[in-house]
PDB file of C-alpha atoms in Angstrom:
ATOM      1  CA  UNK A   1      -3.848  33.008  16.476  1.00 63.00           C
ATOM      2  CA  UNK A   2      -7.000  33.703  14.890  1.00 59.00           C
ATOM      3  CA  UNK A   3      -9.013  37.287  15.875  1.00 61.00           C
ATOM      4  CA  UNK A   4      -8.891  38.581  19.419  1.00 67.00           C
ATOM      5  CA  UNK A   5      -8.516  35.621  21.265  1.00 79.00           C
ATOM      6  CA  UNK A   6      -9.908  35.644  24.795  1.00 85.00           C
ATOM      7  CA  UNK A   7      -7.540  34.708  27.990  1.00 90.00           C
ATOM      8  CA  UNK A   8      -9.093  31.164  27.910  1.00 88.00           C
ATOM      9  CA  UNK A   9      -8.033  30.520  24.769  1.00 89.00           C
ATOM     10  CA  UNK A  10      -4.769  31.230  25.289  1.00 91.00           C
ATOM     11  CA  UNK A  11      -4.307  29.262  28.491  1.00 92.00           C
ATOM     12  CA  UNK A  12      -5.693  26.413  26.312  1.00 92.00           C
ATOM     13  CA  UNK A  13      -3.023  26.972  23.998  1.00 92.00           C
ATOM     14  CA  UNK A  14       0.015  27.730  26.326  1.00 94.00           C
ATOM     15  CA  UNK A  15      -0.850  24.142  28.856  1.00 94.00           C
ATOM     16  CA  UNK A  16      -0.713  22.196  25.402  1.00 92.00           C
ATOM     17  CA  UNK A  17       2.579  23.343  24.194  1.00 93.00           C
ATOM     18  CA  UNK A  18       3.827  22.902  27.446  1.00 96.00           C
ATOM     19  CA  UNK A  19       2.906  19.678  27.257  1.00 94.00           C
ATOM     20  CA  UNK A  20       4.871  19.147  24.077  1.00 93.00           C
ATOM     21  CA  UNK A  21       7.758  20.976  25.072  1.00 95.00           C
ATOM     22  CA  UNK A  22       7.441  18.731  28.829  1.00 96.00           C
ATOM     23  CA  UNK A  23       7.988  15.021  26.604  1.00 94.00           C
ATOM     24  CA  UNK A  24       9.956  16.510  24.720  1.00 95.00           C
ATOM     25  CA  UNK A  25      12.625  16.466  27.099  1.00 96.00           C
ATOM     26  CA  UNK A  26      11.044  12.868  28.266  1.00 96.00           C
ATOM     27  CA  UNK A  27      10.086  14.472  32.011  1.00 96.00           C
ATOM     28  CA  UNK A  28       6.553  13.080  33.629  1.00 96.00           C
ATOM     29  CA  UNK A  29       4.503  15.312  35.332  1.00 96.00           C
ATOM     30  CA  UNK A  30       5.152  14.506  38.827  1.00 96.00           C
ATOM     31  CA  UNK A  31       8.915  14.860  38.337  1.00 96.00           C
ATOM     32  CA  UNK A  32       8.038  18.261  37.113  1.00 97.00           C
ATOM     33  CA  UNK A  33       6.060  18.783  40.081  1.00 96.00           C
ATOM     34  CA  UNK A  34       8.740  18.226  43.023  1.00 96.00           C
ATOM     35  CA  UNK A  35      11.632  20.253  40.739  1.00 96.00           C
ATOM     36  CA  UNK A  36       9.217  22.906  40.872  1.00 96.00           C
ATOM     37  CA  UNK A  37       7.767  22.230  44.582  1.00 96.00           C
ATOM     38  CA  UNK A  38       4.290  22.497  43.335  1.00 96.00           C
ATOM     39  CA  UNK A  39       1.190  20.189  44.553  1.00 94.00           C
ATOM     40  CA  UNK A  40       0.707  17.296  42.513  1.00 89.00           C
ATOM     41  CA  UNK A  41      -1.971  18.241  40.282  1.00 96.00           C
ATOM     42  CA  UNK A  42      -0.572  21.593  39.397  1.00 97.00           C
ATOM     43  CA  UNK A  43       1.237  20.407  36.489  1.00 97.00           C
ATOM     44  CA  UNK A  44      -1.928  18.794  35.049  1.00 96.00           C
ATOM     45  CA  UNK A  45      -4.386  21.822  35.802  1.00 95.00           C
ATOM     46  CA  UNK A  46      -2.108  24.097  34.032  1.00 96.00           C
ATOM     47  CA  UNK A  47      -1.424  21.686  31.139  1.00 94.00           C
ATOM     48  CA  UNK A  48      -5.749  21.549  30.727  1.00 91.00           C
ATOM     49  CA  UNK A  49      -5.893  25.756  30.701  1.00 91.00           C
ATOM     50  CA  UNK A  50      -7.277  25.470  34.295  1.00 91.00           C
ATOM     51  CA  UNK A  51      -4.626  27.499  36.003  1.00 93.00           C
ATOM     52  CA  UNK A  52      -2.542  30.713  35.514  1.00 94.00           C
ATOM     53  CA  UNK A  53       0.912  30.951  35.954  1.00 95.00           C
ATOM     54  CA  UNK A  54       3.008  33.667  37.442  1.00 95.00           C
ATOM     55  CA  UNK A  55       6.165  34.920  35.250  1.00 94.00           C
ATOM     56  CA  UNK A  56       8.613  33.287  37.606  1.00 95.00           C
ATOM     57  CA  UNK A  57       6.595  29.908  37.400  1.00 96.00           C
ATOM     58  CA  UNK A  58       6.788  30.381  33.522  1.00 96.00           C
ATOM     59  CA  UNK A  59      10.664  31.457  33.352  1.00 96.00           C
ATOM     60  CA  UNK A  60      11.346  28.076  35.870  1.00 96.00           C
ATOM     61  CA  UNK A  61       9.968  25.666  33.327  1.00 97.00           C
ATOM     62  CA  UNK A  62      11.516  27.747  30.160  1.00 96.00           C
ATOM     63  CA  UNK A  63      14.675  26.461  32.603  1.00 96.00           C
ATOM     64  CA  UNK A  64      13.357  22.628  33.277  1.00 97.00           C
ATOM     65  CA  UNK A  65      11.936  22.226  29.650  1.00 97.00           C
ATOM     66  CA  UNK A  66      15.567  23.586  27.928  1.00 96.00           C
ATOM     67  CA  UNK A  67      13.512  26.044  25.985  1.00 95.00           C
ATOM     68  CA  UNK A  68      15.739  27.721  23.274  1.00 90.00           C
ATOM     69  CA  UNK A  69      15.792  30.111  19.849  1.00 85.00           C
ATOM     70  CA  UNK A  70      11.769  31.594  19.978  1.00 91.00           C
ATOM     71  CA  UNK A  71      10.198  29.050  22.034  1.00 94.00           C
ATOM     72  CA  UNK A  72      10.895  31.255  25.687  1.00 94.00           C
ATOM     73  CA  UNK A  73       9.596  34.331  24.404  1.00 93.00           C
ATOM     74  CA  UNK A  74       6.899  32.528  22.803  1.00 93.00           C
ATOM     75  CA  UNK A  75       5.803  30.824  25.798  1.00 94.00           C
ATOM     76  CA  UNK A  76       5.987  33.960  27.683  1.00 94.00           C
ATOM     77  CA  UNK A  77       3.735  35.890  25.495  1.00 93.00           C
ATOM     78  CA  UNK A  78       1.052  33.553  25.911  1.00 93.00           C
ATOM     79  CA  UNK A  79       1.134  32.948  29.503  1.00 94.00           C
ATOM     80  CA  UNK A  80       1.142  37.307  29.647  1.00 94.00           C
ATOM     81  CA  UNK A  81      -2.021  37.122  27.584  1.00 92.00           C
ATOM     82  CA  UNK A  82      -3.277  34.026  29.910  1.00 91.00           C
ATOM     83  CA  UNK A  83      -3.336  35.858  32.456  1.00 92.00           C
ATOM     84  CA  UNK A  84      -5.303  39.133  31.415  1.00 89.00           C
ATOM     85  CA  UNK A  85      -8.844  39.113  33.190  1.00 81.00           C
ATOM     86  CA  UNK A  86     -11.348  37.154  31.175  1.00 73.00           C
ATOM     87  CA  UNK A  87     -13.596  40.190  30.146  1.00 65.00           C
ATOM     88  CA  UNK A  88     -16.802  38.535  28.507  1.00 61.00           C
ATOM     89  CA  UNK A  89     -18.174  35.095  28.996  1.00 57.00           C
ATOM     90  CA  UNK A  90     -19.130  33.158  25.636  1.00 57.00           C
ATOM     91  CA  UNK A  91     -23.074  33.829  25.532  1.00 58.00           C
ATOM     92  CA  UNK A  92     -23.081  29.861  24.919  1.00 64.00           C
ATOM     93  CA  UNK A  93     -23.893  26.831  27.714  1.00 65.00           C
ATOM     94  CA  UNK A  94     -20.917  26.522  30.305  1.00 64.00           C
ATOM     95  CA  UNK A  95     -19.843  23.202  28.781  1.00 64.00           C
ATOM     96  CA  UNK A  96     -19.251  24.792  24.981  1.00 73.00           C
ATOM     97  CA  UNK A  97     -17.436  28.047  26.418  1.00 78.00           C
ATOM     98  CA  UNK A  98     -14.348  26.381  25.704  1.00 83.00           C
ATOM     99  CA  UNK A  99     -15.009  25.093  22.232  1.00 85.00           C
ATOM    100  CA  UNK A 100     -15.966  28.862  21.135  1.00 84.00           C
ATOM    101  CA  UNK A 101     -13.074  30.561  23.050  1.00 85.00           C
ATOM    102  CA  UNK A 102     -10.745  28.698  20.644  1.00 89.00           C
ATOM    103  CA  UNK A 103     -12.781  28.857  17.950  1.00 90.00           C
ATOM    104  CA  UNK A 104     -12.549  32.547  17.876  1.00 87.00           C
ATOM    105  CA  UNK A 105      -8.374  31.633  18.317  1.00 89.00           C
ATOM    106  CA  UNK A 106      -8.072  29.416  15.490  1.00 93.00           C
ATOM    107  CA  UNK A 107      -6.851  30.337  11.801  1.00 94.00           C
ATOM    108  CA  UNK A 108      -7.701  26.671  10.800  1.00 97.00           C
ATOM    109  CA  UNK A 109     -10.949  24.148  11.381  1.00 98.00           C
ATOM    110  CA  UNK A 110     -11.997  20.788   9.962  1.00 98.00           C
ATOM    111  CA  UNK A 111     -15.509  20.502  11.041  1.00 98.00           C
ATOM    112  CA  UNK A 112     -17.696  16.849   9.848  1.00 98.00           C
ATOM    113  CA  UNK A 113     -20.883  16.470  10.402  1.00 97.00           C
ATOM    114  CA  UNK A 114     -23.186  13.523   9.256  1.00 95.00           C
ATOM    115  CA  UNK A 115     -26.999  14.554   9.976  1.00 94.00           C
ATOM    116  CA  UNK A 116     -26.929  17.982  11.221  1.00 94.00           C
ATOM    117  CA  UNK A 117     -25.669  21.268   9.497  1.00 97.00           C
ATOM    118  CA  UNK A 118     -22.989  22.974  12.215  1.00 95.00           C
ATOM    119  CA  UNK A 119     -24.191  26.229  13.727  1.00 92.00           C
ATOM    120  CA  UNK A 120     -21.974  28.831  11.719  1.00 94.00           C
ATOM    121  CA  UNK A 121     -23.833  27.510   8.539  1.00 96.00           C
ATOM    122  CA  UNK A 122     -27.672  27.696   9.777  1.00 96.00           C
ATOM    123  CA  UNK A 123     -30.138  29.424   8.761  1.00 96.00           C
ATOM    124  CA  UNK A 124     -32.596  31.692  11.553  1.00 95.00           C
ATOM    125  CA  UNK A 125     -35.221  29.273  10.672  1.00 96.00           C
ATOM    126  CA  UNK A 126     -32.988  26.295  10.568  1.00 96.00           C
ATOM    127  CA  UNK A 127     -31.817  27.110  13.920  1.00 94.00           C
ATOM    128  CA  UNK A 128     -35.067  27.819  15.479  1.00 93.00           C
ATOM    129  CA  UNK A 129     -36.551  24.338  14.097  1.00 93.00           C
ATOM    130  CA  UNK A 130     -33.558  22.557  15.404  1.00 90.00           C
ATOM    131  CA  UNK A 131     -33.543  24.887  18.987  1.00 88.00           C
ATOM    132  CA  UNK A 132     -36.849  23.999  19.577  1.00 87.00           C
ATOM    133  CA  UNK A 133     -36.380  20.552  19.584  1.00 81.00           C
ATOM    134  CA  UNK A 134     -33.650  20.313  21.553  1.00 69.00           C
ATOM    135  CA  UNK A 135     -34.422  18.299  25.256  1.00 60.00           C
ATOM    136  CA  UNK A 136     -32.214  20.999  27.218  1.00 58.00           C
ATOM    137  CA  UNK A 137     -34.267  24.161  26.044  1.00 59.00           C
ATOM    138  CA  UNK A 138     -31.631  27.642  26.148  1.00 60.00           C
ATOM    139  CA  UNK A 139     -31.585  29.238  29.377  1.00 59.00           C
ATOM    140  CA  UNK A 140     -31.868  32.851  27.923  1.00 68.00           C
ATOM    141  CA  UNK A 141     -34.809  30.885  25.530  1.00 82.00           C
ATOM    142  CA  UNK A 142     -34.766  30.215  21.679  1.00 87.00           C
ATOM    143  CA  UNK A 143     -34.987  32.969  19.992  1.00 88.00           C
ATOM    144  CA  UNK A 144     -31.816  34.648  22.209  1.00 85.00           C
ATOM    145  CA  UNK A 145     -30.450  31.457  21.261  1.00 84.00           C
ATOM    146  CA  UNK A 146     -31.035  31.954  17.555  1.00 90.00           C
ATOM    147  CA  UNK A 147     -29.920  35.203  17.753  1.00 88.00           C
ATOM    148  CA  UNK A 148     -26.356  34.477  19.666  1.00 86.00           C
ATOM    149  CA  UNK A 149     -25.935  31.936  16.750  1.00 88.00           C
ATOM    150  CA  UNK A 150     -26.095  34.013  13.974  1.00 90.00           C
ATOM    151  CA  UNK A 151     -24.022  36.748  15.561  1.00 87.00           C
ATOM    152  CA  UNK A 152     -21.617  33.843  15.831  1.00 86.00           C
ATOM    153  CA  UNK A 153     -22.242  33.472  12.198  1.00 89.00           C
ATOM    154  CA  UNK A 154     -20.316  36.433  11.343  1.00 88.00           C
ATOM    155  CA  UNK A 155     -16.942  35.617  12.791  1.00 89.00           C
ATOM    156  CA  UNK A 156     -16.516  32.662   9.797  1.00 92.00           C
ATOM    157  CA  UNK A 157     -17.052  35.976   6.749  1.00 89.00           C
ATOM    158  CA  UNK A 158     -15.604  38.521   8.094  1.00 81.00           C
ATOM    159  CA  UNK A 159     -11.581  39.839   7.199  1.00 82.00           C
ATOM    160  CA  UNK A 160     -10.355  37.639   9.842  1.00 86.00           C
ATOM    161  CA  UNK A 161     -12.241  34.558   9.444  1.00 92.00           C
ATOM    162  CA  UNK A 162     -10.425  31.181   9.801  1.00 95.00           C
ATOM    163  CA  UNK A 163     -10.394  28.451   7.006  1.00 96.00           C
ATOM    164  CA  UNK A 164     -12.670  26.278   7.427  1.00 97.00           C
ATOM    165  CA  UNK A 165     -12.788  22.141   5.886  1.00 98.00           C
ATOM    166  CA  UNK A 166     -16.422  21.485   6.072  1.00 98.00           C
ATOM    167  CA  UNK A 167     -17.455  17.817   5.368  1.00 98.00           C
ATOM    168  CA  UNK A 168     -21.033  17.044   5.482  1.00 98.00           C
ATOM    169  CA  UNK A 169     -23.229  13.728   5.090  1.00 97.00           C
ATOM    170  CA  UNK A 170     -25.728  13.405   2.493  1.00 97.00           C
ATOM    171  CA  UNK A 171     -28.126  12.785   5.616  1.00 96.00           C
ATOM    172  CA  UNK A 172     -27.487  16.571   6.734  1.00 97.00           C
ATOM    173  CA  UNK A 173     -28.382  18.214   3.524  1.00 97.00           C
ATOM    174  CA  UNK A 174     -31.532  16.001   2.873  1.00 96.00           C
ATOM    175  CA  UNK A 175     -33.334  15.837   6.376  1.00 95.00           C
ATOM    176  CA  UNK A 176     -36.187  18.179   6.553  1.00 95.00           C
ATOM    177  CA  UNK A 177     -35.154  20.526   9.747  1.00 95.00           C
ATOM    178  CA  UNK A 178     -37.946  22.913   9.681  1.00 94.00           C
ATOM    179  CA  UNK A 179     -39.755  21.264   6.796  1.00 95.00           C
ATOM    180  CA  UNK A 180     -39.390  21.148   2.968  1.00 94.00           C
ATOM    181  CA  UNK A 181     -40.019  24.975   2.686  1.00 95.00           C
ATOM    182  CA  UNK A 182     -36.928  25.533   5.695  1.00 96.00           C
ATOM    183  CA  UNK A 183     -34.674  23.098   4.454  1.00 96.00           C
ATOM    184  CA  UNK A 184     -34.890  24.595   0.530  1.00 97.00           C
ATOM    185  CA  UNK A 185     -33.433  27.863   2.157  1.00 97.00           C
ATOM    186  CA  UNK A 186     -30.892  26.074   4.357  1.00 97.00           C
ATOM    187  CA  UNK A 187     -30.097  24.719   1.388  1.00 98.00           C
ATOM    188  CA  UNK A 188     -29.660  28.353  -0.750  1.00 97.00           C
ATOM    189  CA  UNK A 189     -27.774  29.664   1.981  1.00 97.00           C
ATOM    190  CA  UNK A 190     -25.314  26.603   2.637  1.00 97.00           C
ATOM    191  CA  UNK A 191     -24.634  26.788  -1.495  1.00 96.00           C
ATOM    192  CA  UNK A 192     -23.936  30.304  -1.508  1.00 95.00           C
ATOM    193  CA  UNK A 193     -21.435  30.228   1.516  1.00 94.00           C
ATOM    194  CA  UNK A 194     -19.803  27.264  -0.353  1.00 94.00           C
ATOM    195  CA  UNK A 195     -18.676  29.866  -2.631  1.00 93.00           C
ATOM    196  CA  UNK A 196     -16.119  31.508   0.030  1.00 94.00           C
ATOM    197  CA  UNK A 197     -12.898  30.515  -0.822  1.00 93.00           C
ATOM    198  CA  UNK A 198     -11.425  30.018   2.480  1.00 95.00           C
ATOM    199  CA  UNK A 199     -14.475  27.327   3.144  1.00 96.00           C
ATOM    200  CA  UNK A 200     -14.364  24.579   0.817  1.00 97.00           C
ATOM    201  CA  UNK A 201     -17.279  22.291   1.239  1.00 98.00           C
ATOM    202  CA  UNK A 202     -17.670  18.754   0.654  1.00 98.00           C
ATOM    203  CA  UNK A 203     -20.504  16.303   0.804  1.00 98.00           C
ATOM    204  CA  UNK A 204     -20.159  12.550   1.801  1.00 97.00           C
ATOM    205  CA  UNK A 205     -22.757  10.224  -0.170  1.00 96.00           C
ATOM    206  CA  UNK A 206     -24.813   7.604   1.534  1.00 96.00           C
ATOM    207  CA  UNK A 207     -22.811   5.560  -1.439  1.00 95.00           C
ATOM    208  CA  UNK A 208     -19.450   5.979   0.341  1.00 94.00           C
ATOM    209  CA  UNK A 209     -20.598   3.215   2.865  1.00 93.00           C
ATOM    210  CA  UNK A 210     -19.044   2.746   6.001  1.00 92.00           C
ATOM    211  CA  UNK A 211     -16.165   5.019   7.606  1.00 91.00           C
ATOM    212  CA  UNK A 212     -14.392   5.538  10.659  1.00 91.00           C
ATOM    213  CA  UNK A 213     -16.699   8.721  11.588  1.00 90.00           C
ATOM    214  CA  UNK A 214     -19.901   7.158  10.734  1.00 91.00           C
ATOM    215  CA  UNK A 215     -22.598   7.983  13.343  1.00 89.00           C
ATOM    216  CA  UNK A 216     -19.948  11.063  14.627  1.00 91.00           C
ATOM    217  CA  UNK A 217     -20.006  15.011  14.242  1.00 94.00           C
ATOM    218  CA  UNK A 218     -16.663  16.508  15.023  1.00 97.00           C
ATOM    219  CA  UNK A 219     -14.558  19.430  14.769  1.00 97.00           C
ATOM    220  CA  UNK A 220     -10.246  19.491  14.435  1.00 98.00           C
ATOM    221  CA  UNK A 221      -9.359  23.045  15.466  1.00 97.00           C
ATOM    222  CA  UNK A 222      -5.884  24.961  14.918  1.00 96.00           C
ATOM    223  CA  UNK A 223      -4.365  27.487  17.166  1.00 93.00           C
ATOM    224  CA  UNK A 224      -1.218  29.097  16.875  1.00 86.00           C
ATOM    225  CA  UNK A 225       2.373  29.197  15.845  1.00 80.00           C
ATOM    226  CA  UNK A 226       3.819  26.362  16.051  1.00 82.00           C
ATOM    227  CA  UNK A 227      -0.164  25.096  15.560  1.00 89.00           C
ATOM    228  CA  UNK A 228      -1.815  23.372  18.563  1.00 92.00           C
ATOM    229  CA  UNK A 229      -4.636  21.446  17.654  1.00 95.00           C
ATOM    230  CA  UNK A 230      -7.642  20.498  19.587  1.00 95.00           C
ATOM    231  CA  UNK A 231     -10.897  18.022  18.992  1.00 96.00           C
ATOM    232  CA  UNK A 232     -14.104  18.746  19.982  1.00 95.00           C
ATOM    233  CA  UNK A 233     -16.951  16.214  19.568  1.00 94.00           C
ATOM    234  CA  UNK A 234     -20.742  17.360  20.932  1.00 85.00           C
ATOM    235  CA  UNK A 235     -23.683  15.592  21.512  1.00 81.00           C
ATOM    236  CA  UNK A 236     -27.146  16.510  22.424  1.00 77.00           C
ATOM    237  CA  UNK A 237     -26.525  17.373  26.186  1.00 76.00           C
ATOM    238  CA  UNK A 238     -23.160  18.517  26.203  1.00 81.00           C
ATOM    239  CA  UNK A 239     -19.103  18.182  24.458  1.00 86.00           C
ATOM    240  CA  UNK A 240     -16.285  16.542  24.658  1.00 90.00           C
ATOM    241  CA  UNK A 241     -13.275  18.637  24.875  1.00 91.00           C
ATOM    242  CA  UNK A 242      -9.554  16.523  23.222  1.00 93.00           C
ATOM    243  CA  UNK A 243      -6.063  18.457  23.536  1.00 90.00           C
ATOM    244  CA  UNK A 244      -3.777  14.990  23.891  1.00 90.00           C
ATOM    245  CA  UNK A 245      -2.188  14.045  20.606  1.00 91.00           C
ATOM    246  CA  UNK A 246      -3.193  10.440  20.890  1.00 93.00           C
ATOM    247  CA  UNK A 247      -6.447  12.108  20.840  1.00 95.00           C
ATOM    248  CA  UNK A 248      -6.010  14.288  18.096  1.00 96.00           C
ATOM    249  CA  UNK A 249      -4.468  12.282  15.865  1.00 96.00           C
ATOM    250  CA  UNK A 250      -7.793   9.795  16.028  1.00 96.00           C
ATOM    251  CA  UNK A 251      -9.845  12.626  14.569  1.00 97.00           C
ATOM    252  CA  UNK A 252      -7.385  13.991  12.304  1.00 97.00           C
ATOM    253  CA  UNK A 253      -7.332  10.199  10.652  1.00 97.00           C
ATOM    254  CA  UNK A 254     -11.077  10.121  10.602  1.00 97.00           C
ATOM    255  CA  UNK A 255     -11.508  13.212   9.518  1.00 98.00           C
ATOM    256  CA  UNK A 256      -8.878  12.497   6.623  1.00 97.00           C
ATOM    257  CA  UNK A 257     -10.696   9.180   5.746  1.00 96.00           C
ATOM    258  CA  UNK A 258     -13.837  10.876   5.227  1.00 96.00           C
ATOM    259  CA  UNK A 259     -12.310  13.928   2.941  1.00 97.00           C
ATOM    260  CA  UNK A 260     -11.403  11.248   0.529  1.00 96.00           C
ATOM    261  CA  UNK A 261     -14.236   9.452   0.035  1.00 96.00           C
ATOM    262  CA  UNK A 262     -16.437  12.904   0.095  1.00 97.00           C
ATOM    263  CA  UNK A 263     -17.853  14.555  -3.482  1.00 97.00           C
ATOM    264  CA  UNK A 264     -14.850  17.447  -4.370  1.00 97.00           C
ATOM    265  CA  UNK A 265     -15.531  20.966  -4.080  1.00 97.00           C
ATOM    266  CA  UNK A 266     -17.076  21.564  -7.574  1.00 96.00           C
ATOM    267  CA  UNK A 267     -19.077  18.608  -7.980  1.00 97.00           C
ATOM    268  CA  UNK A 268     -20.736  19.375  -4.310  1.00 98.00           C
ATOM    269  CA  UNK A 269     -21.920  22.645  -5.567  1.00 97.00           C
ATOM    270  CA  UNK A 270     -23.700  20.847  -8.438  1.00 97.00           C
ATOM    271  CA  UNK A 271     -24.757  18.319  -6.382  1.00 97.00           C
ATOM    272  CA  UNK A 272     -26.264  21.280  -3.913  1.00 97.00           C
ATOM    273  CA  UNK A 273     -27.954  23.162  -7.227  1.00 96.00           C
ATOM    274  CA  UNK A 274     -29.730  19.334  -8.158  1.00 96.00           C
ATOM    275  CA  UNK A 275     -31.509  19.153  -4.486  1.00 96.00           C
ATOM    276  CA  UNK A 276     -32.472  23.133  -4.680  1.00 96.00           C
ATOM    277  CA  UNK A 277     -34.061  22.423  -8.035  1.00 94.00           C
ATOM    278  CA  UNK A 278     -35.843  19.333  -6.630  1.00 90.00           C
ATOM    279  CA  UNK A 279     -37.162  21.084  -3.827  1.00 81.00           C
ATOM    280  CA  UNK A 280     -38.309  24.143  -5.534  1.00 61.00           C
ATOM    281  CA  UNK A 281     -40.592  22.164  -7.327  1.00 51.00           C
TER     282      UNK A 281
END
């Protein structure tokens, strides 16, 4: 897992490998429940990150799920971990905690996003314009806001950072957050993170058409070893939080479709330097 992880994250992870590991061996979750004696929705609360379990609860399903080689030792590590005290709450709104508890977890992301540029790429000013606008105003206010974000900003360059896929639409690198004057320093800043080699950055043309995530802003994140993937989708009041593989697997595809009809790496950057040049004029 990606750098220091918080107990959320890993209660995420653990309920969706035991998940895996639970049709694996082709058992629903209410047969699970009377084996194990527990209330019906016990199974599914754990399985969401919503509840702890003891190390006799784990070793009993190790048992029921035929665990074997790594897999018990691995599943007992993270249910140690999942149960540590949660020591800081993510200085975000209650319904993104999630999405940045794992986002500090994961060592891989695919984010796409067709109008807006995603948070870890923003500019103070970009931010502000966009915060400002927003119908649910921060609770702490904008510029606490602003600031959270860019402290945010600093997990994605620092030693530990994950990789990150970032697809973008035309729309988001041409609409004037801020103004002309904003947007041509968005713009500056978004071209010279391009250059990190652990985030390759694509743009998708209004020429490309339609495609599956048209009208959609997603991200694909992956946790762990063997890698547990999660979707996250927001909108402007709140996010929508995936961890089922028929889910997943949706976004993944969409997310694929768009990486192939997107400008490569090398001919975004260009494509970047043409619309800093036109705005500088």
């Amino acid at each position: 897992m990606g750098s220091s992880p918080s107990p959320l994250a890993y209660r995420l992870v653990l309920g969706q490998s035991l998940r895996t590991y639970r049709e694996r061996v082709g058992l629903d979750a209410n047969t699970v429940a009377d084996k194990l004696g527990w209330y019906s929705r016990k199974v599914d609360l754990v399985e969401t990150g919503q509840r702890k379990l003891v190390a006799t609860e784990v070793d009993r399903l190790v048992e029921l799920y035929e665990l074997s080689a790594a897999e018990p030792r691995y599943v007992q590590g993270l249910a140690r971990e999942a149960r540590k005290r949660d020591t800081a709450t993510p200085p975000v709104a209650e319904w993104a905690q999630t999405y940045v508890a794992v986002e500090v977890a994961a060592q891989e992301l695919k984010v796409f996003h067709e109008e807006l540029l995603p948070g870890f790429v923003q500019t103070g000013e970009y931010a502000r314009a966009l915060l400002s606008q927003g119908i649910l105003q921060p609770e702490r206010g904008v510029e606490d806001a602003v600031e959270r974000r860019m402290a945010r900003q600093e997990h994605f360059i620092g030693p530990d950072a994950p990789h990150v896929t970032l697809i973008l639409g035309e729309g988001a690198v041409r609409r004037e957050v801020g103004g002309r004057n904003v947007l041509l320093e968005q713009l500056k800043f978004l071209r010279t993170f391009a250059e990190l080699p652990h985030v390759p950055l694509r743009v998708l043309p209004f020429s490309a058409g339609a495609h599956t995530a048209l009208g959609n802003s997603f991200s694909l994140l992956y946790v762990g070893d063997p890698v547990v993937t999660f979707a996250y989708a927001e909108t402007f009041i709140d996010g929508q939080w995936y961890d089922r593989q028929q889910h997943t697997e949706k976004y993944a595809i969409a997310f694929d479709q768009a990486h192939r009809t997107s400008i490569a790496e090398r001919e975004t950057l260009t494509f970047l330097d043409r619309l800093i040049e036109e705005g500088g004029k």
